[in-house]
Amino acid sequence: MQQEQAPTRSLPLAGATNFRDLGGYTGQGGRPVKWRRIFRSDHLAALTPEDQALLAELGVARAVDFRGKAESAAYAYALPGISYHPLAIEPTVVQRALELQRTGRQLTAQDAVGLMQDTYRGFVHDNAPRFAELFKLLLASDTPTVFHCTAGKDRTGFAAALILLTLGVPRDVVMHDYLLTNTLYRRPEGMGSHAPEEVLAVLWRVQEEFLDAALHKVDTEFGGLQPYLVDVLGVDAAAQKELAKRYLQAVV
C-alpha cells in the first residue's frame, strides 16, 4: 500500500512568503504535532483572492496579529470567515536602530545583532502577556489558527518556538524550524533602504543567536521552560496536557 504523503510545510501563497505549518515535528511521547492546526506567517494584508481561498480550504478561522499599532494600521486586513485577534508587540529593534542613527552613528552588523538579541530578551519578560494570550486562544479551541507579525520571523519565531517546545519538540528541531525563515522569507522591495546592506542582512533574517538569547533568559532567569510556562505564561500542567491532547496526534 502506498504511504500517504505528509502535507507540505511551506504553503505557496502569492501574498505571503513565510506562511508555514507547525505540524509533523515529533513531540512528547513520540507523538507528532498535528498538521493543519497551527500556522505561522508574515503579514496577511497582501493575500490574493486565490490565497484567501487556500486559507478557507485549510479551515483557517483565526488570525493572531503580533504587529505594533502603526504596522497593523499601515497594512490592515480583514479576511472573510477569519476572526482577528490583535496582540500588539511594538517592533523595538526598528525604533532602537532609528534612535542610534539619529545620534549620527552608523549602525554596524554587530550593533544589529546586539539589538536583535535585546529584542528577543524583551519578548521573554516585557511581552509575556501577549504570548500568554496566544496560549489562551489555543486552549479555547483547536480552530486552525495562523499567527503572524510583519515578516513572520521574530515575534512569530519566538511564539512558534514556545508552542513547539511546550509540545515537547526538541530544541534543535525548534531551531531548525525557526531558521527556515532564511530560506523562505522574501524581503519587500525598498524596505529599509537607508541602512547598509550588511545591517539589513541581519535585521531581515534570523540567526541562532537571536532565539538563543531568549531561551537563555528563560533558562537563567526563570529556571527553564517549565517554570516559565507555569509562573509567567500561566500554562500549568493541566493546560499543557490539554495542549498535547489538542495538538499532538494520538498514539496509534
CSV table of C-alpha atoms in Angstrom, one decimal:
chain,number,residue,atom,x,y,z
A,1,MET,CA,0.0,0.0,0.0
A,2,GLN,CA,1.4,3.4,-0.9
A,3,GLN,CA,2.3,5.5,2.1
A,4,GLU,CA,0.3,8.8,2.4
A,5,GLN,CA,2.5,11.8,1.7
A,6,ALA,CA,2.9,14.3,4.5
A,7,PRO,CA,1.4,17.7,3.9
A,8,THR,CA,3.8,20.4,2.8
A,9,ARG,CA,5.3,22.6,5.5
A,10,SER,CA,5.5,25.8,3.4
A,11,LEU,CA,2.4,26.9,1.6
A,12,PRO,CA,2.7,28.6,-1.8
A,13,LEU,CA,0.9,31.9,-1.3
A,14,ALA,CA,1.3,34.8,-3.7
A,15,GLY,CA,0.8,37.5,-1.0
A,16,ALA,CA,2.9,35.9,1.8
A,17,THR,CA,6.3,34.2,1.5
A,18,ASN,CA,6.7,32.8,5.0
A,19,PHE,CA,3.4,31.1,5.6
A,20,ARG,CA,4.0,27.6,7.0
A,21,ASP,CA,2.6,24.8,9.1
A,22,LEU,CA,4.0,23.8,12.5
A,23,GLY,CA,2.8,20.2,12.0
A,24,GLY,CA,4.8,17.0,11.7
A,25,TYR,CA,7.5,17.6,14.2
A,26,THR,CA,7.8,14.8,16.8
A,27,GLY,CA,6.7,16.0,20.2
A,28,GLN,CA,6.4,14.4,23.7
A,29,GLY,CA,5.9,10.6,23.8
A,30,GLY,CA,6.9,10.4,20.1
A,31,ARG,CA,3.6,11.9,19.1
A,32,PRO,CA,3.8,14.2,16.0
A,33,VAL,CA,2.3,17.7,16.1
A,34,LYS,CA,-0.9,17.6,14.1
A,35,TRP,CA,-0.8,19.1,10.6
A,36,ARG,CA,-3.1,21.9,9.5
A,37,ARG,CA,-3.9,23.2,13.0
A,38,ILE,CA,-1.3,25.9,13.7
A,39,PHE,CA,0.3,28.1,11.1
A,40,ARG,CA,2.9,30.9,11.3
A,41,SER,CA,3.3,33.6,8.7
A,42,ASP,CA,4.4,37.0,7.6
A,43,HIS,CA,1.6,39.6,7.5
A,44,LEU,CA,-1.6,38.8,5.7
A,45,ALA,CA,-2.5,42.2,4.2
A,46,ALA,CA,-1.3,41.3,0.7
A,47,LEU,CA,-3.2,38.0,0.2
A,48,THR,CA,-4.8,37.4,-3.2
A,49,PRO,CA,-8.3,36.0,-3.6
A,50,GLU,CA,-6.6,32.7,-4.5
A,51,ASP,CA,-4.6,32.8,-1.3
A,52,GLN,CA,-7.7,33.5,0.7
A,53,ALA,CA,-9.4,30.5,-1.0
A,54,LEU,CA,-6.5,28.3,0.1
A,55,LEU,CA,-6.8,29.5,3.7
A,56,ALA,CA,-10.5,28.7,3.6
A,57,GLU,CA,-9.7,25.3,2.2
A,58,LEU,CA,-7.3,24.7,5.1
A,59,GLY,CA,-10.0,25.7,7.5
A,60,VAL,CA,-8.1,28.6,8.9
A,61,ALA,CA,-10.6,30.6,11.0
A,62,ARG,CA,-8.5,32.6,13.5
A,63,ALA,CA,-5.6,35.1,12.9
A,64,VAL,CA,-3.4,36.4,15.7
A,65,ASP,CA,-1.5,39.6,14.8
A,66,PHE,CA,1.6,40.5,16.8
A,67,ARG,CA,2.3,43.7,14.8
A,68,GLY,CA,2.6,47.0,16.6
A,69,LYS,CA,-0.2,49.6,16.2
A,70,ALA,CA,1.5,51.6,13.3
A,71,GLU,CA,2.4,48.4,11.4
A,72,SER,CA,-1.1,46.9,11.6
A,73,ALA,CA,-2.7,50.3,10.7
A,74,ALA,CA,-0.4,50.7,7.6
A,75,TYR,CA,-1.2,47.2,6.4
A,76,ALA,CA,-4.6,46.4,7.8
A,77,TYR,CA,-6.6,43.4,6.6
A,78,ALA,CA,-10.0,41.7,7.2
A,79,LEU,CA,-10.3,38.2,5.9
A,80,PRO,CA,-13.8,36.7,5.4
A,81,GLY,CA,-14.5,33.8,7.9
A,82,ILE,CA,-11.4,34.5,9.9
A,83,SER,CA,-11.6,36.1,13.4
A,84,TYR,CA,-9.0,38.7,14.1
A,85,HIS,CA,-7.1,38.9,17.4
A,86,PRO,CA,-4.5,41.7,17.7
A,87,LEU,CA,-1.8,41.1,20.4
A,88,ALA,CA,0.4,44.1,19.7
A,89,ILE,CA,4.1,43.8,20.3
A,90,GLU,CA,5.9,47.0,19.2
A,91,PRO,CA,8.9,46.5,17.0
A,92,THR,CA,11.6,47.8,19.4
A,93,VAL,CA,14.5,46.8,17.2
A,94,VAL,CA,13.4,49.2,14.5
A,95,GLN,CA,12.8,52.0,17.0
A,96,ARG,CA,16.2,51.5,18.6
A,97,ALA,CA,18.0,51.3,15.3
A,98,LEU,CA,16.4,54.7,14.3
A,99,GLU,CA,17.4,56.2,17.7
A,100,LEU,CA,21.0,55.1,17.1
A,101,GLN,CA,21.0,56.6,13.6
A,102,ARG,CA,19.6,59.9,14.9
A,103,THR,CA,22.6,60.3,17.1
A,104,GLY,CA,24.6,60.3,13.8
A,105,ARG,CA,26.1,56.9,14.5
A,106,GLN,CA,26.3,54.5,11.6
A,107,LEU,CA,24.8,51.2,12.6
A,108,THR,CA,27.1,48.1,12.1
A,109,ALA,CA,26.1,44.5,11.6
A,110,GLN,CA,27.4,43.8,15.1
A,111,ASP,CA,25.2,46.5,16.5
A,112,ALA,CA,22.3,45.0,14.7
A,113,VAL,CA,22.9,41.5,16.2
A,114,GLY,CA,23.0,43.1,19.7
A,115,LEU,CA,19.8,44.9,19.0
A,116,MET,CA,18.1,41.7,17.8
A,117,GLN,CA,19.3,39.8,20.9
A,118,ASP,CA,17.9,42.5,23.2
A,119,THR,CA,14.6,42.5,21.4
A,120,TYR,CA,14.3,38.7,21.9
A,121,ARG,CA,15.2,39.1,25.6
A,122,GLY,CA,12.4,41.6,25.7
A,123,PHE,CA,9.9,39.1,24.3
A,124,VAL,CA,10.5,36.8,27.3
A,125,HIS,CA,9.5,39.2,30.0
A,126,ASP,CA,8.1,42.5,28.7
A,127,ASN,CA,5.8,40.8,26.1
A,128,ALA,CA,4.9,37.7,28.1
A,129,PRO,CA,1.2,38.8,28.4
A,130,ARG,CA,0.8,38.6,24.6
A,131,PHE,CA,2.3,35.1,24.4
A,132,ALA,CA,0.1,34.1,27.4
A,133,GLU,CA,-2.9,35.3,25.4
A,134,LEU,CA,-1.8,33.2,22.4
A,135,PHE,CA,-1.8,30.1,24.6
A,136,LYS,CA,-5.3,31.0,26.0
A,137,LEU,CA,-6.6,31.2,22.4
A,138,LEU,CA,-5.0,27.8,21.5
A,139,LEU,CA,-6.6,26.3,24.6
A,140,ALA,CA,-10.0,27.9,24.0
A,141,SER,CA,-10.5,25.8,20.8
A,142,ASP,CA,-8.3,24.0,18.3
A,143,THR,CA,-9.7,26.0,15.4
A,144,PRO,CA,-7.0,26.1,12.7
A,145,THR,CA,-5.1,29.3,13.6
A,146,VAL,CA,-2.4,31.5,12.0
A,147,PHE,CA,-0.3,33.8,14.0
A,148,HIS,CA,2.0,36.4,12.4
A,149,CYS,CA,3.9,39.7,12.7
A,150,THR,CA,5.2,41.7,9.7
A,151,ALA,CA,8.0,39.4,8.4
A,152,GLY,CA,6.9,36.4,10.5
A,153,LYS,CA,10.4,35.9,11.8
A,154,ASP,CA,11.0,37.4,15.3
A,155,ARG,CA,7.8,37.9,17.3
A,156,THR,CA,6.3,35.0,15.3
A,157,GLY,CA,9.5,33.0,15.6
A,158,PHE,CA,9.6,33.2,19.4
A,159,ALA,CA,5.8,32.3,19.6
A,160,ALA,CA,6.4,29.3,17.3
A,161,ALA,CA,9.4,28.2,19.5
A,162,LEU,CA,7.3,28.4,22.7
A,163,ILE,CA,4.5,26.4,21.2
A,164,LEU,CA,6.7,23.6,19.8
A,165,LEU,CA,8.8,23.4,23.0
A,166,THR,CA,5.7,23.2,25.1
A,167,LEU,CA,4.5,20.3,22.9
A,168,GLY,CA,7.9,18.5,23.6
A,169,VAL,CA,9.6,19.2,20.3
A,170,PRO,CA,13.4,19.0,20.9
A,171,ARG,CA,15.2,22.3,21.0
A,172,ASP,CA,17.4,21.6,17.9
A,173,VAL,CA,14.3,20.8,15.8
A,174,VAL,CA,12.7,24.0,17.1
A,175,MET,CA,15.8,25.9,16.0
A,176,HIS,CA,15.7,24.3,12.6
A,177,ASP,CA,12.1,25.4,12.1
A,178,TYR,CA,13.0,28.9,13.3
A,179,LEU,CA,15.8,29.2,10.7
A,180,LEU,CA,13.5,28.2,7.8
A,181,THR,CA,12.7,31.9,7.6
A,182,ASN,CA,16.1,32.4,5.9
A,183,THR,CA,15.1,30.0,3.1
A,184,LEU,CA,11.5,31.2,2.6
A,185,TYR,CA,11.1,34.9,3.5
A,186,ARG,CA,11.4,37.4,0.7
A,187,ARG,CA,12.1,41.0,1.9
A,188,PRO,CA,9.8,43.6,0.3
A,189,GLU,CA,11.3,45.8,-2.3
A,190,GLY,CA,12.7,49.1,-1.0
A,191,MET,CA,12.3,48.2,2.7
A,192,GLY,CA,14.8,49.9,5.0
A,193,SER,CA,17.0,51.1,2.1
A,194,HIS,CA,18.7,53.8,4.2
A,195,ALA,CA,20.8,51.3,6.2
A,196,PRO,CA,23.9,49.5,4.8
A,197,GLU,CA,23.2,46.1,3.3
A,198,GLU,CA,25.2,44.2,5.9
A,199,VAL,CA,22.9,45.7,8.6
A,200,LEU,CA,19.7,44.9,6.6
A,201,ALA,CA,21.0,41.3,6.2
A,202,VAL,CA,20.9,41.0,10.0
A,203,LEU,CA,17.6,42.8,10.5
A,204,TRP,CA,15.7,40.9,7.8
A,205,ARG,CA,17.0,37.5,8.6
A,206,VAL,CA,17.2,35.2,11.6
A,207,GLN,CA,20.2,33.8,13.4
A,208,GLU,CA,20.6,31.2,16.1
A,209,GLU,CA,22.0,33.8,18.4
A,210,PHE,CA,18.6,35.7,18.4
A,211,LEU,CA,16.4,32.8,19.6
A,212,ASP,CA,19.3,31.6,21.9
A,213,ALA,CA,19.3,34.9,23.7
A,214,ALA,CA,15.6,34.5,24.5
A,215,LEU,CA,15.9,30.8,25.5
A,216,HIS,CA,19.0,31.6,27.6
A,217,LYS,CA,17.0,34.2,29.5
A,218,VAL,CA,14.2,31.6,30.1
A,219,ASP,CA,16.7,29.2,31.4
A,220,THR,CA,18.8,31.5,33.6
A,221,GLU,CA,16.2,34.0,34.9
A,222,PHE,CA,13.1,31.7,35.2
A,223,GLY,CA,14.7,28.3,35.8
A,224,GLY,CA,13.8,26.8,32.5
A,225,LEU,CA,10.8,26.3,30.2
A,226,GLN,CA,8.6,24.6,32.8
A,227,PRO,CA,8.7,27.3,35.5
A,228,TYR,CA,8.4,30.0,32.7
A,229,LEU,CA,5.3,28.4,31.3
A,230,VAL,CA,3.7,28.0,34.7
A,231,ASP,CA,4.7,31.1,36.5
A,232,VAL,CA,5.0,33.6,33.7
A,233,LEU,CA,2.6,32.5,31.0
A,234,GLY,CA,0.0,30.7,33.2
A,235,VAL,CA,0.3,27.5,31.2
A,236,ASP,CA,0.1,25.0,34.1
A,237,ALA,CA,0.4,21.2,34.0
A,238,ALA,CA,-3.3,20.7,33.2
A,239,ALA,CA,-3.1,23.3,30.4
A,240,GLN,CA,0.0,21.6,28.9
A,241,LYS,CA,-1.8,18.3,29.0
A,242,GLU,CA,-4.8,19.9,27.2
A,243,LEU,CA,-2.5,21.4,24.6
A,244,ALA,CA,-0.9,18.0,24.0
A,245,LYS,CA,-4.4,16.4,23.6
A,246,ARG,CA,-5.5,19.0,21.1
A,247,TYR,CA,-2.3,19.5,19.0
A,248,LEU,CA,-0.4,16.2,19.1
A,249,GLN,CA,-1.6,13.1,17.2
A,250,ALA,CA,-2.9,10.3,19.2
A,251,VAL,CA,-0.7,7.2,19.6
A,252,VAL,CA,-1.9,4.6,17.1
